Structure formats: C-alpha cells, structure tokens
C-alpha cells in the first residue's frame, strides 16, 4: 500500500508526541520535514531516511512526500504542533485538489492512502504552562501577511476584540515583520482592559523554554521572536498568585452572568 502519514509531533517535548504518531514514525522508511523538527525527534529518527527541505519550501515538502509515498515508500510528512493548524496538511490536500481539477500531472498521487495524525499545538502547550487560559471561547490569528492580506487580518483582530475571545497569535513577529503585534495589541485595547493577562511562551516544552507573564498594556513586540507564542486573555481572564506560583485561567462563564 502507498501510505503517507501526515503528522504533528507536538510542541517539542517527545513526551507530548501522541503514541499513534510514534507508531507511525516507526513504520515509515522516509521522513520529510524541516530539519529542526527532525532534530527534535532525536533517537526516534535512528535508521530513517531524512528529506530535509528548508523554510519556504513547504509546497516542495508536500510534493516530495506525495511522490515518495506514490513510489511505495511508507512516508511521514512531519510538522511541529498540529500539522492541520497553520501547517503542512492543507498543502497535501490542496495538491490533490489541483490534481483532481487537472491542474497537476501526477495521477499517482490519487492512489496514496493518506492518514492525518493530530498533535498538540503551541496554543494548547502555552495554555497548559500557565494554567487554564483557554477555559472559554477562543480563537487563533496568524499575524503573518505573507499569505493573508493585512486588511483581512485587521478585520479579524477587531472581530476578536468585539467578540471578547481569548486569542493566541501565531507568527507574531519575524525578522522582517515587527510592527503587527503592537498593532494587534492596540486594537484589542479598544475592547478590553490594559490589565488583561497575557502569556508569552518561547520555545514551549523545549529545553530553552521561557514563560513570561505580562498584561495587554505592557505587551511589546520587542520581547517576542519567531519561536514565541502570544496568548491574550478575554475581559474576564484572571492572573492569580499562590506564593511563588503564578497562574492564568479563564473562567468557564462570565462572572456577570453567574
């Protein structure tokens, strides 16, 4: 059988890789991923054939994974977090869709058996590190305008503010893009207090992990890099302190409704 596993390996801690994903990785002869993700898998990668394509080659990775699987090699296409959230799974199905429309010339792809295996996202990992930040309705917004017009992102920021959602920002900054996070902060400040709790999580669950507790009013892009997840509470999210322990949680209901 021509088999392709499309899988998320979680935020980085091997203990958070789903058992089903570990089993699939063991069954695959070929792994396709960005090299840094392969490094994080450590000893699980012994004896496997690596296909390391750099950042910016996401479509190439999806094509290669489909090609390898179509050749009869049991293949894993690997991403960090959940591969279905801002990640590679969608590209696989976009390529299949294009083949079905006659815009590609790879009929062999249609014979590949594809199985998507979910992983723990950075959003979930960050929320768990500070307590229970996602206890009520939440959303995610990517601040990268590489694939989405900034006008659309800005509209979603205002919708998030008006809806009072807890929000996790993916791609908050990059080397060439450092103003969007501060703009997002300013938009949310129109809808919720400056004291709203914020979690800044860098290299979540990895050895270099750093967790910062701050507030919406104090949030600044200069404290964030490409390896960082930023989550902002809603108007009822609480920051509590128990001795040296600090937590952020979002109540399951709004206090004014109880």
PDB file of C-alpha atoms in Angstrom:
ATOM      1  CA  UNK A   1       0.000   0.000   0.000  1.00  0.00           C
ATOM      2  CA  UNK A   2       1.232   3.503  -0.860  1.00  0.00           C
ATOM      3  CA  UNK A   3       0.971   5.174   2.547  1.00  0.00           C
ATOM      4  CA  UNK A   4       1.541   8.758   3.662  1.00  0.00           C
ATOM      5  CA  UNK A   5       1.258   9.743   7.307  1.00  0.00           C
ATOM      6  CA  UNK A   6       0.717  13.487   7.753  1.00  0.00           C
ATOM      7  CA  UNK A   7       1.503  14.178  11.378  1.00  0.00           C
ATOM      8  CA  UNK A   8       2.080  16.783  14.031  1.00  0.00           C
ATOM      9  CA  UNK A   9       4.804  15.985  16.566  1.00  0.00           C
ATOM     10  CA  UNK A  10       3.598  18.458  19.166  1.00  0.00           C
ATOM     11  CA  UNK A  11       5.450  21.485  20.517  1.00  0.00           C
ATOM     12  CA  UNK A  12       8.815  19.767  21.013  1.00  0.00           C
ATOM     13  CA  UNK A  13       8.793  17.591  24.137  1.00  0.00           C
ATOM     14  CA  UNK A  14       8.984  13.950  22.999  1.00  0.00           C
ATOM     15  CA  UNK A  15       6.695  13.032  25.880  1.00  0.00           C
ATOM     16  CA  UNK A  16       3.943  15.019  24.173  1.00  0.00           C
ATOM     17  CA  UNK A  17       4.163  13.168  20.844  1.00  0.00           C
ATOM     18  CA  UNK A  18       0.993  11.101  20.516  1.00  0.00           C
ATOM     19  CA  UNK A  19       1.556   7.325  20.781  1.00  0.00           C
ATOM     20  CA  UNK A  20      -0.148   6.849  17.415  1.00  0.00           C
ATOM     21  CA  UNK A  21       2.303   9.316  15.848  1.00  0.00           C
ATOM     22  CA  UNK A  22       5.249   7.463  17.399  1.00  0.00           C
ATOM     23  CA  UNK A  23       3.962   4.186  15.978  1.00  0.00           C
ATOM     24  CA  UNK A  24       3.548   5.741  12.533  1.00  0.00           C
ATOM     25  CA  UNK A  25       7.048   7.234  12.631  1.00  0.00           C
ATOM     26  CA  UNK A  26       8.467   3.801  13.400  1.00  0.00           C
ATOM     27  CA  UNK A  27       6.594   2.285  10.466  1.00  0.00           C
ATOM     28  CA  UNK A  28       7.895   4.847   7.958  1.00  0.00           C
ATOM     29  CA  UNK A  29      11.115   4.473   5.989  1.00  0.00           C
ATOM     30  CA  UNK A  30      11.199   8.103   4.853  1.00  0.00           C
ATOM     31  CA  UNK A  31      10.652  11.287   6.834  1.00  0.00           C
ATOM     32  CA  UNK A  32      10.016  14.649   5.179  1.00  0.00           C
ATOM     33  CA  UNK A  33      10.320  17.769   7.326  1.00  0.00           C
ATOM     34  CA  UNK A  34      12.143  20.970   8.093  1.00  0.00           C
ATOM     35  CA  UNK A  35      15.450  19.845   9.605  1.00  0.00           C
ATOM     36  CA  UNK A  36      14.921  21.445  13.014  1.00  0.00           C
ATOM     37  CA  UNK A  37      11.843  19.282  13.564  1.00  0.00           C
ATOM     38  CA  UNK A  38      13.839  16.170  12.700  1.00  0.00           C
ATOM     39  CA  UNK A  39      16.445  17.150  15.278  1.00  0.00           C
ATOM     40  CA  UNK A  40      13.769  17.438  17.960  1.00  0.00           C
ATOM     41  CA  UNK A  41      12.726  13.823  17.376  1.00  0.00           C
ATOM     42  CA  UNK A  42      16.154  12.625  18.495  1.00  0.00           C
ATOM     43  CA  UNK A  43      16.531   8.874  18.918  1.00  0.00           C
ATOM     44  CA  UNK A  44      13.201   8.174  17.217  1.00  0.00           C
ATOM     45  CA  UNK A  45      14.911   9.010  13.931  1.00  0.00           C
ATOM     46  CA  UNK A  46      17.513   6.232  14.025  1.00  0.00           C
ATOM     47  CA  UNK A  47      17.649   4.306  10.763  1.00  0.00           C
ATOM     48  CA  UNK A  48      15.305   6.594   8.847  1.00  0.00           C
ATOM     49  CA  UNK A  49      15.923   8.351   5.530  1.00  0.00           C
ATOM     50  CA  UNK A  50      15.629  12.112   6.001  1.00  0.00           C
ATOM     51  CA  UNK A  51      14.374  14.560   3.401  1.00  0.00           C
ATOM     52  CA  UNK A  52      15.147  17.989   4.832  1.00  0.00           C
ATOM     53  CA  UNK A  53      13.764  20.957   2.916  1.00  0.00           C
ATOM     54  CA  UNK A  54      14.351  24.460   4.313  1.00  0.00           C
ATOM     55  CA  UNK A  55      11.810  27.029   5.448  1.00  0.00           C
ATOM     56  CA  UNK A  56       9.999  28.492   2.465  1.00  0.00           C
ATOM     57  CA  UNK A  57       9.898  25.120   0.695  1.00  0.00           C
ATOM     58  CA  UNK A  58       6.598  23.977   2.187  1.00  0.00           C
ATOM     59  CA  UNK A  59       4.979  23.153  -1.167  1.00  0.00           C
ATOM     60  CA  UNK A  60       8.115  21.279  -2.162  1.00  0.00           C
ATOM     61  CA  UNK A  61       7.895  19.223   1.031  1.00  0.00           C
ATOM     62  CA  UNK A  62       4.268  18.290   0.339  1.00  0.00           C
ATOM     63  CA  UNK A  63       5.092  17.330  -3.253  1.00  0.00           C
ATOM     64  CA  UNK A  64       8.064  15.236  -2.189  1.00  0.00           C
ATOM     65  CA  UNK A  65       6.052  13.403   0.466  1.00  0.00           C
ATOM     66  CA  UNK A  66       3.338  12.530  -2.052  1.00  0.00           C
ATOM     67  CA  UNK A  67       5.965  11.441  -4.589  1.00  0.00           C
ATOM     68  CA  UNK A  68       7.751   9.175  -2.102  1.00  0.00           C
ATOM     69  CA  UNK A  69       4.502   7.582  -0.957  1.00  0.00           C
ATOM     70  CA  UNK A  70       3.397   7.092  -4.570  1.00  0.00           C
ATOM     71  CA  UNK A  71       6.677   5.228  -5.176  1.00  0.00           C
ATOM     72  CA  UNK A  72       5.694   2.729  -2.489  1.00  0.00           C
ATOM     73  CA  UNK A  73       7.748   4.166   0.381  1.00  0.00           C
ATOM     74  CA  UNK A  74       5.865   4.455   3.639  1.00  0.00           C
ATOM     75  CA  UNK A  75       6.380   8.142   4.295  1.00  0.00           C
ATOM     76  CA  UNK A  76       5.896  10.623   7.144  1.00  0.00           C
ATOM     77  CA  UNK A  77       5.348  14.311   6.441  1.00  0.00           C
ATOM     78  CA  UNK A  78       6.178  15.923   9.770  1.00  0.00           C
ATOM     79  CA  UNK A  79       5.435  19.300  11.295  1.00  0.00           C
ATOM     80  CA  UNK A  80       5.668  20.691  14.806  1.00  0.00           C
ATOM     81  CA  UNK A  81       2.483  21.277  16.770  1.00  0.00           C
ATOM     82  CA  UNK A  82      -0.619  20.063  14.952  1.00  0.00           C
ATOM     83  CA  UNK A  83       0.059  19.636  11.237  1.00  0.00           C
ATOM     84  CA  UNK A  84      -3.501  20.722  10.448  1.00  0.00           C
ATOM     85  CA  UNK A  85      -3.142  24.127  12.174  1.00  0.00           C
ATOM     86  CA  UNK A  86      -1.236  26.673  10.041  1.00  0.00           C
ATOM     87  CA  UNK A  87       0.847  23.787   8.742  1.00  0.00           C
ATOM     88  CA  UNK A  88       1.517  21.240   6.034  1.00  0.00           C
ATOM     89  CA  UNK A  89      -1.630  19.091   5.921  1.00  0.00           C
ATOM     90  CA  UNK A  90      -3.582  21.669   3.959  1.00  0.00           C
ATOM     91  CA  UNK A  91      -0.915  21.744   1.225  1.00  0.00           C
ATOM     92  CA  UNK A  92      -1.214  17.995   0.698  1.00  0.00           C
ATOM     93  CA  UNK A  93      -4.938  18.263   0.102  1.00  0.00           C
ATOM     94  CA  UNK A  94      -4.548  21.393  -1.994  1.00  0.00           C
ATOM     95  CA  UNK A  95      -2.211  19.467  -4.312  1.00  0.00           C
ATOM     96  CA  UNK A  96      -4.680  16.574  -4.503  1.00  0.00           C
ATOM     97  CA  UNK A  97      -7.446  19.051  -5.296  1.00  0.00           C
ATOM     98  CA  UNK A  98      -5.345  20.524  -8.097  1.00  0.00           C
ATOM     99  CA  UNK A  99      -4.709  17.055  -9.485  1.00  0.00           C
ATOM    100  CA  UNK A 100      -8.436  16.321  -9.489  1.00  0.00           C
ATOM    101  CA  UNK A 101      -9.007  19.584 -11.347  1.00  0.00           C
ATOM    102  CA  UNK A 102      -6.429  18.648 -13.980  1.00  0.00           C
ATOM    103  CA  UNK A 103      -4.001  21.370 -12.897  1.00  0.00           C
ATOM    104  CA  UNK A 104      -1.311  18.840 -11.928  1.00  0.00           C
ATOM    105  CA  UNK A 105       0.061  15.849 -13.817  1.00  0.00           C
ATOM    106  CA  UNK A 106       0.537  13.365 -11.007  1.00  0.00           C
ATOM    107  CA  UNK A 107      -2.300  10.825 -11.189  1.00  0.00           C
ATOM    108  CA  UNK A 108      -0.232   8.506  -8.980  1.00  0.00           C
ATOM    109  CA  UNK A 109      -0.892  10.828  -6.021  1.00  0.00           C
ATOM    110  CA  UNK A 110      -4.552   9.810  -6.069  1.00  0.00           C
ATOM    111  CA  UNK A 111      -3.614   6.228  -5.165  1.00  0.00           C
ATOM    112  CA  UNK A 112      -1.815   7.271  -1.983  1.00  0.00           C
ATOM    113  CA  UNK A 113      -3.524   6.324   1.285  1.00  0.00           C
ATOM    114  CA  UNK A 114      -3.285   9.428   3.480  1.00  0.00           C
ATOM    115  CA  UNK A 115      -3.707   9.398   7.242  1.00  0.00           C
ATOM    116  CA  UNK A 116      -3.543  12.631   9.250  1.00  0.00           C
ATOM    117  CA  UNK A 117      -2.419  12.277  12.865  1.00  0.00           C
ATOM    118  CA  UNK A 118      -3.025  15.302  15.112  1.00  0.00           C
ATOM    119  CA  UNK A 119      -0.539  16.787  17.543  1.00  0.00           C
ATOM    120  CA  UNK A 120      -0.645  19.164  20.473  1.00  0.00           C
ATOM    121  CA  UNK A 121      -0.493  22.754  19.235  1.00  0.00           C
ATOM    122  CA  UNK A 122       1.644  25.550  20.654  1.00  0.00           C
ATOM    123  CA  UNK A 123      -1.592  27.225  21.707  1.00  0.00           C
ATOM    124  CA  UNK A 124      -2.506  24.266  23.917  1.00  0.00           C
ATOM    125  CA  UNK A 125       1.028  23.878  25.241  1.00  0.00           C
ATOM    126  CA  UNK A 126       1.204  27.539  26.214  1.00  0.00           C
ATOM    127  CA  UNK A 127      -2.192  27.459  27.905  1.00  0.00           C
ATOM    128  CA  UNK A 128      -1.175  24.411  29.946  1.00  0.00           C
ATOM    129  CA  UNK A 129       2.075  26.043  31.060  1.00  0.00           C
ATOM    130  CA  UNK A 130       0.239  28.916  32.743  1.00  0.00           C
ATOM    131  CA  UNK A 131      -2.835  27.040  33.970  1.00  0.00           C
ATOM    132  CA  UNK A 132      -6.111  27.118  32.041  1.00  0.00           C
ATOM    133  CA  UNK A 133      -6.071  30.064  29.695  1.00  0.00           C
ATOM    134  CA  UNK A 134      -8.435  28.523  27.119  1.00  0.00           C
ATOM    135  CA  UNK A 135     -11.291  27.932  29.554  1.00  0.00           C
ATOM    136  CA  UNK A 136     -13.829  29.847  27.462  1.00  0.00           C
ATOM    137  CA  UNK A 137     -14.339  30.655  23.767  1.00  0.00           C
ATOM    138  CA  UNK A 138     -11.068  31.338  21.988  1.00  0.00           C
ATOM    139  CA  UNK A 139      -9.619  31.892  18.550  1.00  0.00           C
ATOM    140  CA  UNK A 140      -6.255  31.928  16.802  1.00  0.00           C
ATOM    141  CA  UNK A 141      -4.994  34.623  14.449  1.00  0.00           C
ATOM    142  CA  UNK A 142      -1.821  34.470  12.404  1.00  0.00           C
ATOM    143  CA  UNK A 143      -0.194  37.881  12.159  1.00  0.00           C
ATOM    144  CA  UNK A 144       1.784  36.929   9.062  1.00  0.00           C
ATOM    145  CA  UNK A 145       0.552  38.749   5.961  1.00  0.00           C
ATOM    146  CA  UNK A 146       2.655  36.550   3.685  1.00  0.00           C
ATOM    147  CA  UNK A 147      -0.419  34.574   2.579  1.00  0.00           C
ATOM    148  CA  UNK A 148      -3.282  36.657   4.007  1.00  0.00           C
ATOM    149  CA  UNK A 149      -3.949  40.331   3.160  1.00  0.00           C
ATOM    150  CA  UNK A 150      -3.315  42.592   6.140  1.00  0.00           C
ATOM    151  CA  UNK A 151      -6.784  44.125   5.697  1.00  0.00           C
ATOM    152  CA  UNK A 152      -8.274  40.671   6.416  1.00  0.00           C
ATOM    153  CA  UNK A 153      -6.063  40.174   9.470  1.00  0.00           C
ATOM    154  CA  UNK A 154      -7.032  43.591  10.819  1.00  0.00           C
ATOM    155  CA  UNK A 155     -10.726  42.796  10.331  1.00  0.00           C
ATOM    156  CA  UNK A 156     -10.272  39.574  12.315  1.00  0.00           C
ATOM    157  CA  UNK A 157      -8.473  41.435  15.103  1.00  0.00           C
ATOM    158  CA  UNK A 158     -11.460  43.742  15.502  1.00  0.00           C
ATOM    159  CA  UNK A 159     -13.867  40.788  15.370  1.00  0.00           C
ATOM    160  CA  UNK A 160     -11.835  39.053  18.061  1.00  0.00           C
ATOM    161  CA  UNK A 161     -11.956  42.166  20.205  1.00  0.00           C
ATOM    162  CA  UNK A 162     -15.665  42.714  19.711  1.00  0.00           C
ATOM    163  CA  UNK A 163     -16.391  39.045  20.449  1.00  0.00           C
ATOM    164  CA  UNK A 164     -14.166  39.103  23.574  1.00  0.00           C
ATOM    165  CA  UNK A 165     -12.336  35.926  22.559  1.00  0.00           C
ATOM    166  CA  UNK A 166      -9.195  34.675  24.234  1.00  0.00           C
ATOM    167  CA  UNK A 167      -6.733  34.816  21.339  1.00  0.00           C
ATOM    168  CA  UNK A 168      -3.468  33.082  20.544  1.00  0.00           C
ATOM    169  CA  UNK A 169      -1.266  34.814  17.992  1.00  0.00           C
ATOM    170  CA  UNK A 170       0.688  32.587  15.647  1.00  0.00           C
ATOM    171  CA  UNK A 171       3.604  34.085  13.694  1.00  0.00           C
ATOM    172  CA  UNK A 172       3.561  37.188  15.911  1.00  0.00           C
ATOM    173  CA  UNK A 173       6.834  38.606  14.555  1.00  0.00           C
ATOM    174  CA  UNK A 174       9.639  37.765  12.145  1.00  0.00           C
ATOM    175  CA  UNK A 175      12.968  39.315  11.212  1.00  0.00           C
ATOM    176  CA  UNK A 176      11.250  41.419   8.552  1.00  0.00           C
ATOM    177  CA  UNK A 177       7.927  41.973  10.333  1.00  0.00           C
ATOM    178  CA  UNK A 178       7.947  43.580  13.755  1.00  0.00           C
ATOM    179  CA  UNK A 179       5.011  46.007  13.909  1.00  0.00           C
ATOM    180  CA  UNK A 180       1.948  43.774  13.562  1.00  0.00           C
ATOM    181  CA  UNK A 181       1.922  42.508  17.147  1.00  0.00           C
ATOM    182  CA  UNK A 182       1.895  46.017  18.585  1.00  0.00           C
ATOM    183  CA  UNK A 183      -0.910  46.918  16.200  1.00  0.00           C
ATOM    184  CA  UNK A 184      -2.859  43.868  17.373  1.00  0.00           C
ATOM    185  CA  UNK A 185      -2.310  44.972  20.977  1.00  0.00           C
ATOM    186  CA  UNK A 186      -3.633  48.441  20.193  1.00  0.00           C
ATOM    187  CA  UNK A 187      -6.724  47.013  18.514  1.00  0.00           C
ATOM    188  CA  UNK A 188      -7.520  44.750  21.468  1.00  0.00           C
ATOM    189  CA  UNK A 189      -7.018  47.642  23.892  1.00  0.00           C
ATOM    190  CA  UNK A 190     -10.066  49.237  22.284  1.00  0.00           C
ATOM    191  CA  UNK A 191     -12.162  46.318  23.574  1.00  0.00           C
ATOM    192  CA  UNK A 192     -10.609  45.004  26.813  1.00  0.00           C
ATOM    193  CA  UNK A 193      -8.676  46.412  29.804  1.00  0.00           C
ATOM    194  CA  UNK A 194      -4.947  47.123  29.723  1.00  0.00           C
ATOM    195  CA  UNK A 195      -4.691  44.805  32.751  1.00  0.00           C
ATOM    196  CA  UNK A 196      -5.822  41.784  30.680  1.00  0.00           C
ATOM    197  CA  UNK A 197      -3.404  38.880  31.361  1.00  0.00           C
ATOM    198  CA  UNK A 198      -1.024  37.864  28.570  1.00  0.00           C
ATOM    199  CA  UNK A 199       1.182  34.778  28.250  1.00  0.00           C
ATOM    200  CA  UNK A 200       4.380  34.973  26.188  1.00  0.00           C
ATOM    201  CA  UNK A 201       5.732  31.466  25.641  1.00  0.00           C
ATOM    202  CA  UNK A 202       9.075  30.977  23.900  1.00  0.00           C
ATOM    203  CA  UNK A 203      10.281  27.530  22.754  1.00  0.00           C
ATOM    204  CA  UNK A 204       7.340  25.912  24.530  1.00  0.00           C
ATOM    205  CA  UNK A 205       8.094  22.493  26.128  1.00  0.00           C
ATOM    206  CA  UNK A 206      11.648  22.584  24.742  1.00  0.00           C
ATOM    207  CA  UNK A 207      14.826  22.860  26.841  1.00  0.00           C
ATOM    208  CA  UNK A 208      15.089  26.601  26.099  1.00  0.00           C
ATOM    209  CA  UNK A 209      11.519  27.305  27.245  1.00  0.00           C
ATOM    210  CA  UNK A 210      10.785  30.745  28.683  1.00  0.00           C
ATOM    211  CA  UNK A 211       7.369  31.756  30.008  1.00  0.00           C
ATOM    212  CA  UNK A 212       6.594  35.423  30.641  1.00  0.00           C
ATOM    213  CA  UNK A 213       3.500  36.759  32.390  1.00  0.00           C
ATOM    214  CA  UNK A 214       2.547  40.261  31.337  1.00  0.00           C
ATOM    215  CA  UNK A 215      -0.501  42.379  30.555  1.00  0.00           C
ATOM    216  CA  UNK A 216      -2.046  43.627  27.356  1.00  0.00           C
ATOM    217  CA  UNK A 217      -0.978  47.182  28.115  1.00  0.00           C
ATOM    218  CA  UNK A 218       2.647  46.104  28.621  1.00  0.00           C
ATOM    219  CA  UNK A 219       2.842  43.719  25.665  1.00  0.00           C
ATOM    220  CA  UNK A 220       5.620  44.778  23.282  1.00  0.00           C
ATOM    221  CA  UNK A 221       6.903  43.128  20.118  1.00  0.00           C
ATOM    222  CA  UNK A 222      10.497  43.717  21.162  1.00  0.00           C
ATOM    223  CA  UNK A 223      10.077  40.913  23.722  1.00  0.00           C
ATOM    224  CA  UNK A 224       8.889  38.389  21.122  1.00  0.00           C
ATOM    225  CA  UNK A 225      10.667  36.385  18.415  1.00  0.00           C
ATOM    226  CA  UNK A 226       9.801  33.785  15.756  1.00  0.00           C
ATOM    227  CA  UNK A 227       9.822  30.941  18.294  1.00  0.00           C
ATOM    228  CA  UNK A 228       7.227  32.610  20.514  1.00  0.00           C
ATOM    229  CA  UNK A 229       3.507  32.128  21.067  1.00  0.00           C
ATOM    230  CA  UNK A 230       1.492  35.042  22.468  1.00  0.00           C
ATOM    231  CA  UNK A 231      -1.893  34.429  24.094  1.00  0.00           C
ATOM    232  CA  UNK A 232      -4.152  37.234  25.330  1.00  0.00           C
ATOM    233  CA  UNK A 233      -6.983  36.635  27.778  1.00  0.00           C
ATOM    234  CA  UNK A 234     -10.536  37.886  27.465  1.00  0.00           C
ATOM    235  CA  UNK A 235     -12.044  40.579  29.682  1.00  0.00           C
ATOM    236  CA  UNK A 236     -12.686  38.033  32.462  1.00  0.00           C
ATOM    237  CA  UNK A 237      -9.364  36.128  32.384  1.00  0.00           C
ATOM    238  CA  UNK A 238      -7.631  36.064  35.774  1.00  0.00           C
ATOM    239  CA  UNK A 239      -3.972  36.171  36.869  1.00  0.00           C
ATOM    240  CA  UNK A 240      -3.579  34.605  40.310  1.00  0.00           C
ATOM    241  CA  UNK A 241      -0.547  34.192  42.580  1.00  0.00           C
ATOM    242  CA  UNK A 242      -0.031  31.454  45.175  1.00  0.00           C
ATOM    243  CA  UNK A 243       3.300  32.117  46.856  1.00  0.00           C
ATOM    244  CA  UNK A 244       5.921  31.659  44.164  1.00  0.00           C
ATOM    245  CA  UNK A 245       3.412  30.047  41.801  1.00  0.00           C
ATOM    246  CA  UNK A 246       1.616  32.129  39.195  1.00  0.00           C
ATOM    247  CA  UNK A 247      -1.307  31.049  37.053  1.00  0.00           C
ATOM    248  CA  UNK A 248      -3.610  32.416  34.362  1.00  0.00           C
ATOM    249  CA  UNK A 249      -7.080  30.978  33.928  1.00  0.00           C
ATOM    250  CA  UNK A 250     -10.197  31.941  32.022  1.00  0.00           C
ATOM    251  CA  UNK A 251     -13.484  31.140  33.822  1.00  0.00           C
ATOM    252  CA  UNK A 252     -15.915  28.820  32.066  1.00  0.00           C
ATOM    253  CA  UNK A 253     -18.543  31.539  32.339  1.00  0.00           C
ATOM    254  CA  UNK A 254     -18.587  35.290  32.774  1.00  0.00           C
ATOM    255  CA  UNK A 255     -18.912  36.468  36.383  1.00  0.00           C
ATOM    256  CA  UNK A 256     -21.636  38.933  35.477  1.00  0.00           C
ATOM    257  CA  UNK A 257     -23.726  36.011  34.194  1.00  0.00           C
ATOM    258  CA  UNK A 258     -23.392  33.868  37.337  1.00  0.00           C
TER     259      UNK A 258
END
